[in-house]
């Protein structure tokens, strides 16, 4: 997404030089969200972007893996020879974290690429007993699709609740019930000891039957090829970009899942592994490459997730110290949670309340001071709960 959008944005903003898009996968560039939904369930064959690369004068080099960069020579190393550049944009995304000891075990899957989705599609069609490792966003989305396909699903999560790394306990707790409502089994405090053909063995000694195992325990920036290149990498292995998405190396930018950037709005460095970041960032990169009107990148992060018959949306960025205000009953079908910082809306999670999300995004962007008492009334529009 980030690479394609950068190439397209360069053309839209008037760049007339050569634009080359290099990707390790052999497929036409594609969108990822349908992989855990329509493609996985056989409702769509693929999710290729509707972009006429030839008409835009964008050269595609598919199935070509980049193995290194030599900054002094301004050249990329690839399996089929060096590629020179004047300006380089790193948009390598993230790669899934693997389960130690599970590599090479038959029936163990990841879900990140089109090939992953196509390998999993017949598994769902055969209605295997499936164990999902990890109750994060991707684990919940895959469990949803597997239940829709008629599979028996057990989700094992090492933490005490779903989404432990993303949401505070009080917010994530209501989501636990969604698994049982859908017919899936959620086992928390369940750490995987090992995976055997046909079963997952947990650290308490119990064995969970598994015709297939899907691992969804997170993703890390796909930047190992940059080790020793001279481009600064951060704590998580991400490319450290500035507020213009420039890296530590001259004429090199980074965008999307592989990069972090400083947020003036939130006063900290953010690494946002979501689709909207890969859509918004490229416009800033293109403007800064062209250089006529340099732009600062300071978005309000946004993402969505479809799981267990619910549409979950999140906007902004919250911190543990932010005040939490509920809107509606979390046991019901539609509710929201707001995070306030110094009286202003910092973030909002909306379940089945798209109007809250749309209004909340504008209020976060504007830095509007809110009235917590008015905010807590779910019948009151968010925009009418200002101080």
Coordinates of N, CA, C and O in Angstrom, one line a residue, residues 261 263 265-266 270 272 276-277 280 296-301:
X261 N 7.8 7.8 13.3 CA 7.9 9.3 13.1 C 7.5 10.0 14.4 O 6.8 9.5 15.2
X263 N 5.5 12.5 16.5 CA 4.2 13.2 16.5 C 4.2 14.4 17.4 O 4.4 14.3 18.6
X265 N 1.7 16.3 17.7 CA 0.3 16.2 18.4 C 0.4 15.4 19.7 O -0.2 15.8 20.7
X266 N 1.1 14.3 19.7 CA 1.1 13.4 20.9 C 2.4 13.5 21.7 O 2.5 12.9 22.7
X270 N 5.8 7.7 17.1 CA 4.8 6.7 16.8 C 5.2 5.7 15.8 O 5.9 6.1 14.8
X272 N 3.0 3.2 13.5 CA 1.6 2.9 13.3 C 1.5 1.8 12.2 O 1.7 2.0 11.0
X276 N -4.4 3.0 7.1 CA -4.5 4.4 6.9 C -3.2 5.1 6.9 O -3.0 6.1 6.2
X277 N -2.3 4.7 7.7 CA -0.9 5.3 7.8 C -0.2 5.1 6.4 O 0.5 5.9 6.0
X280 N -1.9 7.7 4.0 CA -1.7 9.1 4.3 C -0.2 9.5 4.1 O 0.1 10.5 3.5
X296 N 5.0 18.5 6.8 CA 5.2 17.8 8.1 C 4.2 16.7 8.2 O 3.0 16.9 7.8
X297 N 4.6 15.5 8.6 CA 3.6 14.4 8.8 C 3.3 14.3 10.3 O 4.1 13.9 11.1
X298 N 2.0 14.6 10.6 CA 1.6 14.5 12.0 C 0.1 14.1 11.9 O -0.8 14.8 12.3
X299 N -0.2 12.8 11.5 CA -1.6 12.4 11.3 C -2.3 12.1 12.7 O -1.6 11.9 13.7
X300 N -3.6 12.0 12.6 CA -4.4 11.4 13.7 C -4.5 9.9 13.3 O -5.2 9.6 12.3
X301 N -3.8 9.0 13.9 CA -3.9 7.6 13.5 C -5.3 7.0 13.5 O -6.1 7.4 14.3

